[in-house]
Short mmCIF file of C-alpha atoms in Angstrom, two decimals:
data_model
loop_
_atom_site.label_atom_id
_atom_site.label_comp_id
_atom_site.label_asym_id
_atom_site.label_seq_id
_atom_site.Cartn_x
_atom_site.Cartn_y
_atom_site.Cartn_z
CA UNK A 203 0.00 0.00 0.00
CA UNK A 204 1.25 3.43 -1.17
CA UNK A 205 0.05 6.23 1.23
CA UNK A 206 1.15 10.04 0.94
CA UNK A 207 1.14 12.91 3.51
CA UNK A 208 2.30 16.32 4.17
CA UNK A 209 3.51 15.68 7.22
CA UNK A 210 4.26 11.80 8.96
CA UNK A 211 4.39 11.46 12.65
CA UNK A 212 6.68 7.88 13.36
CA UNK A 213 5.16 7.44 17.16
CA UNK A 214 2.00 8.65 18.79
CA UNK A 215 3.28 9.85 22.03
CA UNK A 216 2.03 13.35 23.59
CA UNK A 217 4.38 15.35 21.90
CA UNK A 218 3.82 13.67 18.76
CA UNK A 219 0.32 13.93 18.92
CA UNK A 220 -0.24 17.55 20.01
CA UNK A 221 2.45 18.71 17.09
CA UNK A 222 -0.68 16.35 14.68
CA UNK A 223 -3.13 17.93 15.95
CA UNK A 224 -2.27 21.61 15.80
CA UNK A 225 -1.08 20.91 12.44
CA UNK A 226 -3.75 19.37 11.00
CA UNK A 227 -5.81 22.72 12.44
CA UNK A 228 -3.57 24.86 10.54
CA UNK A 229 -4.41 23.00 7.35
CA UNK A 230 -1.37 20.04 6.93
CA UNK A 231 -2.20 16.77 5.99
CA UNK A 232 -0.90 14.85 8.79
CA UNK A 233 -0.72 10.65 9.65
CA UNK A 234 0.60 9.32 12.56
CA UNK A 235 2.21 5.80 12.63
CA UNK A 236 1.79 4.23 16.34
CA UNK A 237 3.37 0.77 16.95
CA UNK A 238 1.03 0.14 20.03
CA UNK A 239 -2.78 -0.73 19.81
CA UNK A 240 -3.42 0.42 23.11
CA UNK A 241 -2.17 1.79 26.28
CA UNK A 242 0.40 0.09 28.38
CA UNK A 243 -0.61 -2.14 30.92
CA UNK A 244 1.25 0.12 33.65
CA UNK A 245 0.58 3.17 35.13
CA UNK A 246 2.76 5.99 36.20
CA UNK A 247 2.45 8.97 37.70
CA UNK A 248 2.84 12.58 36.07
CA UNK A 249 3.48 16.27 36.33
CA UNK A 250 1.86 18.81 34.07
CA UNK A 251 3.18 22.56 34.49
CA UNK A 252 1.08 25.53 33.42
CA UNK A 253 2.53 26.00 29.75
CA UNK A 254 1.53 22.25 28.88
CA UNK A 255 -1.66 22.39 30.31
CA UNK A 256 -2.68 25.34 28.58
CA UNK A 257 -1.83 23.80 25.50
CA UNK A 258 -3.85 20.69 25.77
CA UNK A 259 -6.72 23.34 26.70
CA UNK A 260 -6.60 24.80 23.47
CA UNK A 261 -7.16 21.21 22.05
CA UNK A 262 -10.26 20.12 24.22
CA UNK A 263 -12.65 21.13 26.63
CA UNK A 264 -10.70 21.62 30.53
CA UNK A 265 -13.65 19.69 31.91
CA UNK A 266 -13.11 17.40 29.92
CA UNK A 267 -9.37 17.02 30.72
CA UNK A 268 -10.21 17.31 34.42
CA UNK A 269 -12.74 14.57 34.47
CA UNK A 270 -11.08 12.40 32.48
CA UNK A 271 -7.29 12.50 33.30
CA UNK A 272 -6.16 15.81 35.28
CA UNK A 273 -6.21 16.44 39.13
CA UNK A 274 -5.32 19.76 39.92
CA UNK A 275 -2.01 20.15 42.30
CA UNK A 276 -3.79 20.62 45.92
CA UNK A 277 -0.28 19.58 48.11
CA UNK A 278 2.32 17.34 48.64
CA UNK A 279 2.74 15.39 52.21
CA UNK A 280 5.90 14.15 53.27
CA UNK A 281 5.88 10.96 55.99
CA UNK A 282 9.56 11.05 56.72
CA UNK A 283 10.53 7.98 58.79
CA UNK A 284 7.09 9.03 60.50
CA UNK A 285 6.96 12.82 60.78
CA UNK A 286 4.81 14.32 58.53
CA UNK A 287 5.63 17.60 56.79
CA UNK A 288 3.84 19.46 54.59
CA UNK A 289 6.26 19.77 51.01
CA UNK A 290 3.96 21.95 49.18
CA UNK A 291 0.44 23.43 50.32
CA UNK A 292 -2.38 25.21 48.68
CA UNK A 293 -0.22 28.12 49.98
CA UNK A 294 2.82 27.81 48.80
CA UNK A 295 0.83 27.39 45.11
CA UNK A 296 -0.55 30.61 46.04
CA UNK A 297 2.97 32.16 46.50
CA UNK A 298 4.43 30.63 43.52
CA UNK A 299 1.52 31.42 41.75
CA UNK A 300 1.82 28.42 39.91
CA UNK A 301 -0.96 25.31 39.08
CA UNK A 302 0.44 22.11 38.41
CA UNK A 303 -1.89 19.50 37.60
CA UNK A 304 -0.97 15.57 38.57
CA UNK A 305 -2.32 13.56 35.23
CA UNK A 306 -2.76 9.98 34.02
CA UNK A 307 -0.62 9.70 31.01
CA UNK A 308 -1.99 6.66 29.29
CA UNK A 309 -5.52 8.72 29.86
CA UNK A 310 -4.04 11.74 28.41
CA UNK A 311 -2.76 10.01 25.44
CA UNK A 312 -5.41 8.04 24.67
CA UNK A 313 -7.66 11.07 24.46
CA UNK A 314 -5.41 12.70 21.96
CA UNK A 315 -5.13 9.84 20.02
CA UNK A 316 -8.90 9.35 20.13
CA UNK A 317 -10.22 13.15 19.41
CA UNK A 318 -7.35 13.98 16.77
CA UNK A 319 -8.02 15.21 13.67
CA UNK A 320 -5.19 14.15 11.93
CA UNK A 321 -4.88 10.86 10.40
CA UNK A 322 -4.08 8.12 12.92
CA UNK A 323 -2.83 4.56 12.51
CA UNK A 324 -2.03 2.05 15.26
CA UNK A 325 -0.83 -1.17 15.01
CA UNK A 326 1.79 -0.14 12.64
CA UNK A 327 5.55 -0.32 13.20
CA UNK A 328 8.47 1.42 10.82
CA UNK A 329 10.74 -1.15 9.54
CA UNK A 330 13.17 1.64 7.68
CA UNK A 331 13.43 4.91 6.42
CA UNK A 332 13.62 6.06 2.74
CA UNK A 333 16.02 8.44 1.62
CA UNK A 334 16.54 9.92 -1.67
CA UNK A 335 19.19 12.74 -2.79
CA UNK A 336 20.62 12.43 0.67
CA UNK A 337 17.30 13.70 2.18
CA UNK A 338 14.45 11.47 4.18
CA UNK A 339 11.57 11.49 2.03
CA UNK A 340 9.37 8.89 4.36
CA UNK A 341 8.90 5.67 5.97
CA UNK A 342 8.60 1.48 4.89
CA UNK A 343 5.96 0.45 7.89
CA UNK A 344 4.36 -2.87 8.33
CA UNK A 345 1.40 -3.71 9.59
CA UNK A 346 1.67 -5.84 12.60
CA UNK A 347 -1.82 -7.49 12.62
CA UNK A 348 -2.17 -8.14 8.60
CA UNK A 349 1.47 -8.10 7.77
CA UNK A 350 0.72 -5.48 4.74
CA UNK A 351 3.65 -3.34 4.04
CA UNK A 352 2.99 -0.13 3.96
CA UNK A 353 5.32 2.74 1.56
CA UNK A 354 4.31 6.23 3.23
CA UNK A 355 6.10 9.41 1.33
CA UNK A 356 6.21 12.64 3.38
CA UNK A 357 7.70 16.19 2.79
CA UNK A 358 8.45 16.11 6.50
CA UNK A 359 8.76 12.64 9.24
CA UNK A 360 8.80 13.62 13.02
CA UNK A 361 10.61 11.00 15.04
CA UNK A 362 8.66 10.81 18.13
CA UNK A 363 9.49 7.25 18.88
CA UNK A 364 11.17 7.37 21.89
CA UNK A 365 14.72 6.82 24.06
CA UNK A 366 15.94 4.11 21.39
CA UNK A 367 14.53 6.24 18.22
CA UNK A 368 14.39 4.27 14.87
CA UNK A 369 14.06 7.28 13.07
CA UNK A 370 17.00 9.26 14.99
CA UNK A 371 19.31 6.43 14.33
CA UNK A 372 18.14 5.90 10.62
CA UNK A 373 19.34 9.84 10.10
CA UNK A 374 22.65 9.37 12.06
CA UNK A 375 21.96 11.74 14.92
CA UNK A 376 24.57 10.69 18.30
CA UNK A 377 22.75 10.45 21.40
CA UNK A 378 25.04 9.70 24.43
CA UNK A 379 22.83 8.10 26.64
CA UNK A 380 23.00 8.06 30.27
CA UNK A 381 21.86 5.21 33.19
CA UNK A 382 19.78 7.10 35.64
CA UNK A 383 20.69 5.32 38.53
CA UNK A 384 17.48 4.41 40.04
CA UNK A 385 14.65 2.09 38.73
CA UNK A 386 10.98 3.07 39.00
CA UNK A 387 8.41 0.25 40.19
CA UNK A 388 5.12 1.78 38.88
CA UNK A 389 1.63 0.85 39.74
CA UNK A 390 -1.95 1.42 40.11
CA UNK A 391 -2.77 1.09 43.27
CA UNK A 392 -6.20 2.08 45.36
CA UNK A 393 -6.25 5.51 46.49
CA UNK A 394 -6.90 5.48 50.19
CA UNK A 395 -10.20 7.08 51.34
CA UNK A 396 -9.05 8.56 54.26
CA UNK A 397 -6.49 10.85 51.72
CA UNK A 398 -7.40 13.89 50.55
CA UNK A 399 -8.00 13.88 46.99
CA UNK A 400 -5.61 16.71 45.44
CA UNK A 401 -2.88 15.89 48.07
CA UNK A 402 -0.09 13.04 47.14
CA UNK A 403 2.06 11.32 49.48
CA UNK A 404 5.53 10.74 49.55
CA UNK A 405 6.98 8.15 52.06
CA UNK A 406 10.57 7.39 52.89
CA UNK A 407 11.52 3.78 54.39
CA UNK A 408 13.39 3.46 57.80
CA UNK A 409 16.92 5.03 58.02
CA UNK A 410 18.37 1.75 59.15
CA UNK A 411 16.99 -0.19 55.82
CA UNK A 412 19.61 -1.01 53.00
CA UNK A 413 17.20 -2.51 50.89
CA UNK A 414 17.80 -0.02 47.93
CA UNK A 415 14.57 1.65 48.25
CA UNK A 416 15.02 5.02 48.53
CA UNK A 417 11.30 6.75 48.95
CA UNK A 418 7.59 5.97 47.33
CA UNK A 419 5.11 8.16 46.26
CA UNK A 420 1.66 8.26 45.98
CA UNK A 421 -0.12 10.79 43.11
CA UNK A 422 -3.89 10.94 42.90
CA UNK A 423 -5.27 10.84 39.57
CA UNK A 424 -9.08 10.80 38.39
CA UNK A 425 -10.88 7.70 38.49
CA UNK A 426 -10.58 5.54 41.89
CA UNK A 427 -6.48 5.23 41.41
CA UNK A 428 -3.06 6.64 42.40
CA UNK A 429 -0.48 6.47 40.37
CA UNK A 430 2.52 4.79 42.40
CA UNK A 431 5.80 5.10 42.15
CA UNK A 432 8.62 2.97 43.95
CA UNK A 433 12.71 4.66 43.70
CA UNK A 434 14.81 1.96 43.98
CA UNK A 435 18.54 2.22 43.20
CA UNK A 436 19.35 0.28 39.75
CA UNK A 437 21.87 -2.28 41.44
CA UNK A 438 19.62 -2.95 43.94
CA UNK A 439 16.46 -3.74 41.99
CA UNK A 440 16.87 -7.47 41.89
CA UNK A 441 16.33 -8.30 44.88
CA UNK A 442 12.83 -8.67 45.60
CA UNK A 443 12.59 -10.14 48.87
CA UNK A 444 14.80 -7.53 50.55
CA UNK A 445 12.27 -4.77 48.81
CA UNK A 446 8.82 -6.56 49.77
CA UNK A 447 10.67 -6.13 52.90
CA UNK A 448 11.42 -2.97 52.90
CA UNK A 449 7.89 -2.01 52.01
CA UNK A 450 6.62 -3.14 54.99
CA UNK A 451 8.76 -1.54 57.36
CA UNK A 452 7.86 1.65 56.09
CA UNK A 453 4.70 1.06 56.29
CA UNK A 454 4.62 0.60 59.64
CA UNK A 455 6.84 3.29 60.62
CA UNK A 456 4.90 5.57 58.28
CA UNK A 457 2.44 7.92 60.12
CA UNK A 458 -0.74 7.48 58.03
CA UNK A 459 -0.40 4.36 55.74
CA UNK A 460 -4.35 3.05 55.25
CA UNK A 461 -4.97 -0.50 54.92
CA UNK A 462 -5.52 -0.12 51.19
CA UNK A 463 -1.85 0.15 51.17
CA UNK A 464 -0.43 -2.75 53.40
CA UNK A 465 -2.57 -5.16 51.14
CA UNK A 466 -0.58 -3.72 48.30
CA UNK A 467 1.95 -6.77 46.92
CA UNK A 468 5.75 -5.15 46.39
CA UNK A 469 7.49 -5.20 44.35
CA UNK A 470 5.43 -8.58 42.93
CA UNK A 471 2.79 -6.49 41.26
CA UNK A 472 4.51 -3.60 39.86
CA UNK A 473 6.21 -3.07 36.40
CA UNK A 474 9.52 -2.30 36.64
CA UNK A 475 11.00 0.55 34.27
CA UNK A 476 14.78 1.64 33.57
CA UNK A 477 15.45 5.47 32.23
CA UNK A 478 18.24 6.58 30.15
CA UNK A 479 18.67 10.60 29.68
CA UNK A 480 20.20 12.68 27.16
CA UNK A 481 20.24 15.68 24.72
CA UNK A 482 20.80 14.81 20.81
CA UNK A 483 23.35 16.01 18.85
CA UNK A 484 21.45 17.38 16.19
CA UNK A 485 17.58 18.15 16.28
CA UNK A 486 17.25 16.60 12.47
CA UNK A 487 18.30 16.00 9.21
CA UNK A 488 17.01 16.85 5.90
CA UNK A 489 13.59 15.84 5.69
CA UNK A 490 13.08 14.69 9.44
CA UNK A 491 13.15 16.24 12.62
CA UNK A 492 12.75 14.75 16.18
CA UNK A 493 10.82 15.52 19.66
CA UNK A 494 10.18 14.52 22.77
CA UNK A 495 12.04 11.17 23.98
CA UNK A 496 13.38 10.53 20.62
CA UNK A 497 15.09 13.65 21.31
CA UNK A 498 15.92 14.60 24.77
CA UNK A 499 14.71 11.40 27.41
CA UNK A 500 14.74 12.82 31.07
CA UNK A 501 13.88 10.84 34.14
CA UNK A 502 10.67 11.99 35.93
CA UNK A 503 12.79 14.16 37.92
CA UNK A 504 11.13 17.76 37.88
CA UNK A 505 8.37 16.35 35.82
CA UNK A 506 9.82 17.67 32.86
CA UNK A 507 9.18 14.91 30.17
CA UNK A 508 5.84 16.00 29.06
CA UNK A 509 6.12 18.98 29.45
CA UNK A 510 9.49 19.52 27.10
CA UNK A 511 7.37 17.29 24.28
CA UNK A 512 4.48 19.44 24.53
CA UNK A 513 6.72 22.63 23.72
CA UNK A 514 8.92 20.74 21.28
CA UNK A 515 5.27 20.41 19.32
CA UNK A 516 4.32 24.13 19.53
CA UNK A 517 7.75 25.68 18.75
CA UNK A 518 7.75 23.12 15.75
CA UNK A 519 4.15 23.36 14.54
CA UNK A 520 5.05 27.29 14.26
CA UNK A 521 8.00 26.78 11.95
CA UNK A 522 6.31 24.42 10.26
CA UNK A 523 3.34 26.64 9.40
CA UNK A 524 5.41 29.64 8.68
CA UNK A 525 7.29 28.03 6.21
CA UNK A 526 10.44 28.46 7.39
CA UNK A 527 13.58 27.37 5.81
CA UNK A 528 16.19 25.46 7.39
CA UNK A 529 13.40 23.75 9.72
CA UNK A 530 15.31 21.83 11.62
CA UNK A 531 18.07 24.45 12.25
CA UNK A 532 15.18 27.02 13.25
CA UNK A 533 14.18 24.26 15.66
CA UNK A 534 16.82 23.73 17.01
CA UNK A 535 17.21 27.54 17.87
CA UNK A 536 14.70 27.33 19.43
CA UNK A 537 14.59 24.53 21.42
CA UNK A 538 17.82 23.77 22.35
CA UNK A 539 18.35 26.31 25.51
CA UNK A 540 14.84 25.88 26.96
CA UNK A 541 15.42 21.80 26.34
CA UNK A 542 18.98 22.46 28.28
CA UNK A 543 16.76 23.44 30.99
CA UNK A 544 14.40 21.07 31.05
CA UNK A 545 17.47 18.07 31.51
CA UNK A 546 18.73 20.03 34.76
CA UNK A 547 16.60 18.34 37.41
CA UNK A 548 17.19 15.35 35.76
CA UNK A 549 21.29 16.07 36.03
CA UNK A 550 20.95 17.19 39.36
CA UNK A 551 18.96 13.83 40.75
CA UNK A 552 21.08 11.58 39.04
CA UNK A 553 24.04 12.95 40.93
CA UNK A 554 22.47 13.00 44.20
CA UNK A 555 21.01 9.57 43.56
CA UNK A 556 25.07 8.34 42.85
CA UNK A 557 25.69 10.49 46.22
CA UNK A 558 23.22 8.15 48.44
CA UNK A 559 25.32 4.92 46.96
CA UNK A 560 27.92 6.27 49.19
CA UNK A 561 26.86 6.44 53.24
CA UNK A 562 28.46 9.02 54.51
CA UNK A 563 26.82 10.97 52.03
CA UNK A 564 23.73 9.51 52.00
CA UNK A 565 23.33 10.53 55.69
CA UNK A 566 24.07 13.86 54.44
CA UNK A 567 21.32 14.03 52.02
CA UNK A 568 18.78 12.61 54.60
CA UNK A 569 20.16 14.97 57.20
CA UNK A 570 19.59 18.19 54.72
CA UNK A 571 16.90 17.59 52.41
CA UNK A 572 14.02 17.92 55.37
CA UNK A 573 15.58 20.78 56.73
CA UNK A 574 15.11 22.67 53.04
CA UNK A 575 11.72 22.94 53.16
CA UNK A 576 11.73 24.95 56.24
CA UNK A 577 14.02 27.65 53.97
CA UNK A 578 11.91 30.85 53.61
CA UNK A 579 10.80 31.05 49.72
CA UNK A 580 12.86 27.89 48.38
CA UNK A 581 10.05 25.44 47.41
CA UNK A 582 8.00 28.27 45.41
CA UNK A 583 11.23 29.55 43.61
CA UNK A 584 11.70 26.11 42.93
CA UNK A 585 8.26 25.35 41.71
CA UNK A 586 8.42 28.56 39.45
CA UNK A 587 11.66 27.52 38.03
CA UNK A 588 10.14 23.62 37.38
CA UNK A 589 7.32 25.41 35.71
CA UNK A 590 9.72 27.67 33.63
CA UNK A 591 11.56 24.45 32.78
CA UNK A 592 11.37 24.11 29.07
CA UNK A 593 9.25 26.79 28.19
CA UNK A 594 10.25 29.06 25.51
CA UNK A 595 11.31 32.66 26.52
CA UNK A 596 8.35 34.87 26.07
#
């Protein structure tokens, strides 16, 4: 099968998406190639900062979004081997003047995927690129139910295909990839009815446990769910029995943990997921460009992943619609810096992450990091500066 487009999309992730979307407004015709039929069978939690947000309200109704897969930022509770502290509250929003919203990514995507007006094709993978006169000119895809092959030529392809990009290493763009040194165990868990709805919880296990686990957190999301998150350091992940452990001490040390949670099965019933971060070389070639993961992959530190898609897509879908020459050099003007940005929390937790491998340090860490909250200002400078992340200048 022969298919031509404007405009191909190689991966329907958010970024991907909303760039398909705003496009296909502006008058492009757009398709979007997504390998997956579905969502994946994990959930994970998720930060979206004002810019983002206000984005995807452009694209659909905010009841809509707030029914269906945003909960506005009401707090954030720290249990702290058993002391509670309050990490962010309604007030210090009010003082940053910032509203986050916690969101349910597979929900989010789905939506977009669902309400899109561009052309949208899952259940199709890219098996290679084609090039002509040294340029990309579109994609060889396959089917993966029928086995058809399918020959789609574009004027432009957008890699949004993720940390391992087909279409990044099919134009010859380096990528020095990074080990974050924790894992994440991710799961959907109950959210306890004696929580507040807007507030998540983060716990931290006993000081005396070696187990690898470093904290868990707890992020409300709509629909009877949180989205929970285990930090476990990398070379300690294997070992489940020490970590099903470890959950249960800190449970019981915690200061509110509801049943909901103690019936929870760790790490047995949670997906385990590896990051790698880093910043491409290039942000395309002649004929493609990339975004999102494909691009720069972050951890979840500072929320940022999302987030740095999402503004990938509008910067883009501008020069796109402009016309402008040299697209993926104008891109990459414009992204770059703000995208520099966005990889700092990232940097910054992987080092202190490699810190807590050592103990004298670690102590260190444990010993300061409560103590910051109680500095004056600090957590709604930081919360402005998260939000700034990888926005572009206005």
């Amino acid at each position: 099968m022969d298919v031509e487009t404007d405009i191909l999309v190689v991966g329907g992730g958010i970024g991907g998406v909303v760039l398909a979307e705003l496009l296909t407004r502006a008058g492009k015709r757009v398709l979007v190639v997504e390998r997956s039929v579905g969502p994946p069978p994990f959930l994970r939690p998720e930060v979206l900062w004002p810019a983002a947000v206000q984005t995807l309200f452009g694209l659909r109704d905010r009841a809509d979004w707030e029914r269906d897969s945003f909960q506005p930022v009401g707090g954030i509770v720290v249990d702290f081997r058993g002391q509670l502290r309050s990490a962010i509250s309604p007030a210090t929003l009010r003082t940053a003047g910032i509203q986050p919203y916690f969101e349910n990514p597979n929900q989010t995507r789905e939506s977009l995927l669902a309400h899109c007006q561009a052309e949208v094709r899952r259940g199709v993978e890219v098996v290679s690129l084609i090039s002509d006169a040294g340029a990309i000119r579109g994609v060889e895809a396959r089917d993966r139910q029928s086995g058809e092959t399918i020959s789609v030529s574009a004027g432009l392809t957008v890699g949004d295909d993720g940390a391992d990009s087909h279409v990044r290493d099919a134009c010859g763009i380096e990528i020095s990839l990074q080990p974050f040194p924790v894992d994440f165990f991710v799961c959907g868990l109950p959210w306890p009815s004696s929580w507040d709805r807007d507030v998540a919880h983060i716990v931290f296990p006993p000081s005396d446990d070696h187990s690898g686990l470093v904290a868990v957190g707890f992020v409300p999301v709509p629909g009877p769910l949180s989205a929970t998150v285990a930090v476990v350091r990398a070379d300690r992940a294997a070992d489940t029995a020490a970590l099903g452990a470890a959950w249960k001490s800190m449970l019981a040390m915690a200061a509110s943990a509801p049943e909901e949670l103690h019936a929870a099965e760790f790490p047995g019933k949670f997906t385990r997921i590896g990051r790698r971060w880093g910043h491409a070389a290039r942000y395309g070639a002649p004929g493609a460009v990339l975004i999102g993961d494909a691009l720069h992959p972050v951890s979840p530190a500072g929320g940022q992943g999302a987030n740095m898609a999402i503004a990938d897509a509008v910067a883009l879908s501008r020069l796109i619609v402009a016309g402008r020459p040299n697209l993926a050099r104008a891109y990459e003007a414009a992204r770059r810096a703000p995208n520099e940005r966005g990889l700092r929390p990232t940097r910054l937790a992987a080092r202190l992450f490699q810190a807590q491998q050592n103990p004298m340090l670690a102590s260190l860490v444990g010993f300061v990091a409560p103590r910051l909250l109680n500095l004056p200002g600090l957590v709604p400078a930081t919360l402005r500066a998260l939000a700034r992340g990888s926005a572009n200048p206005d």
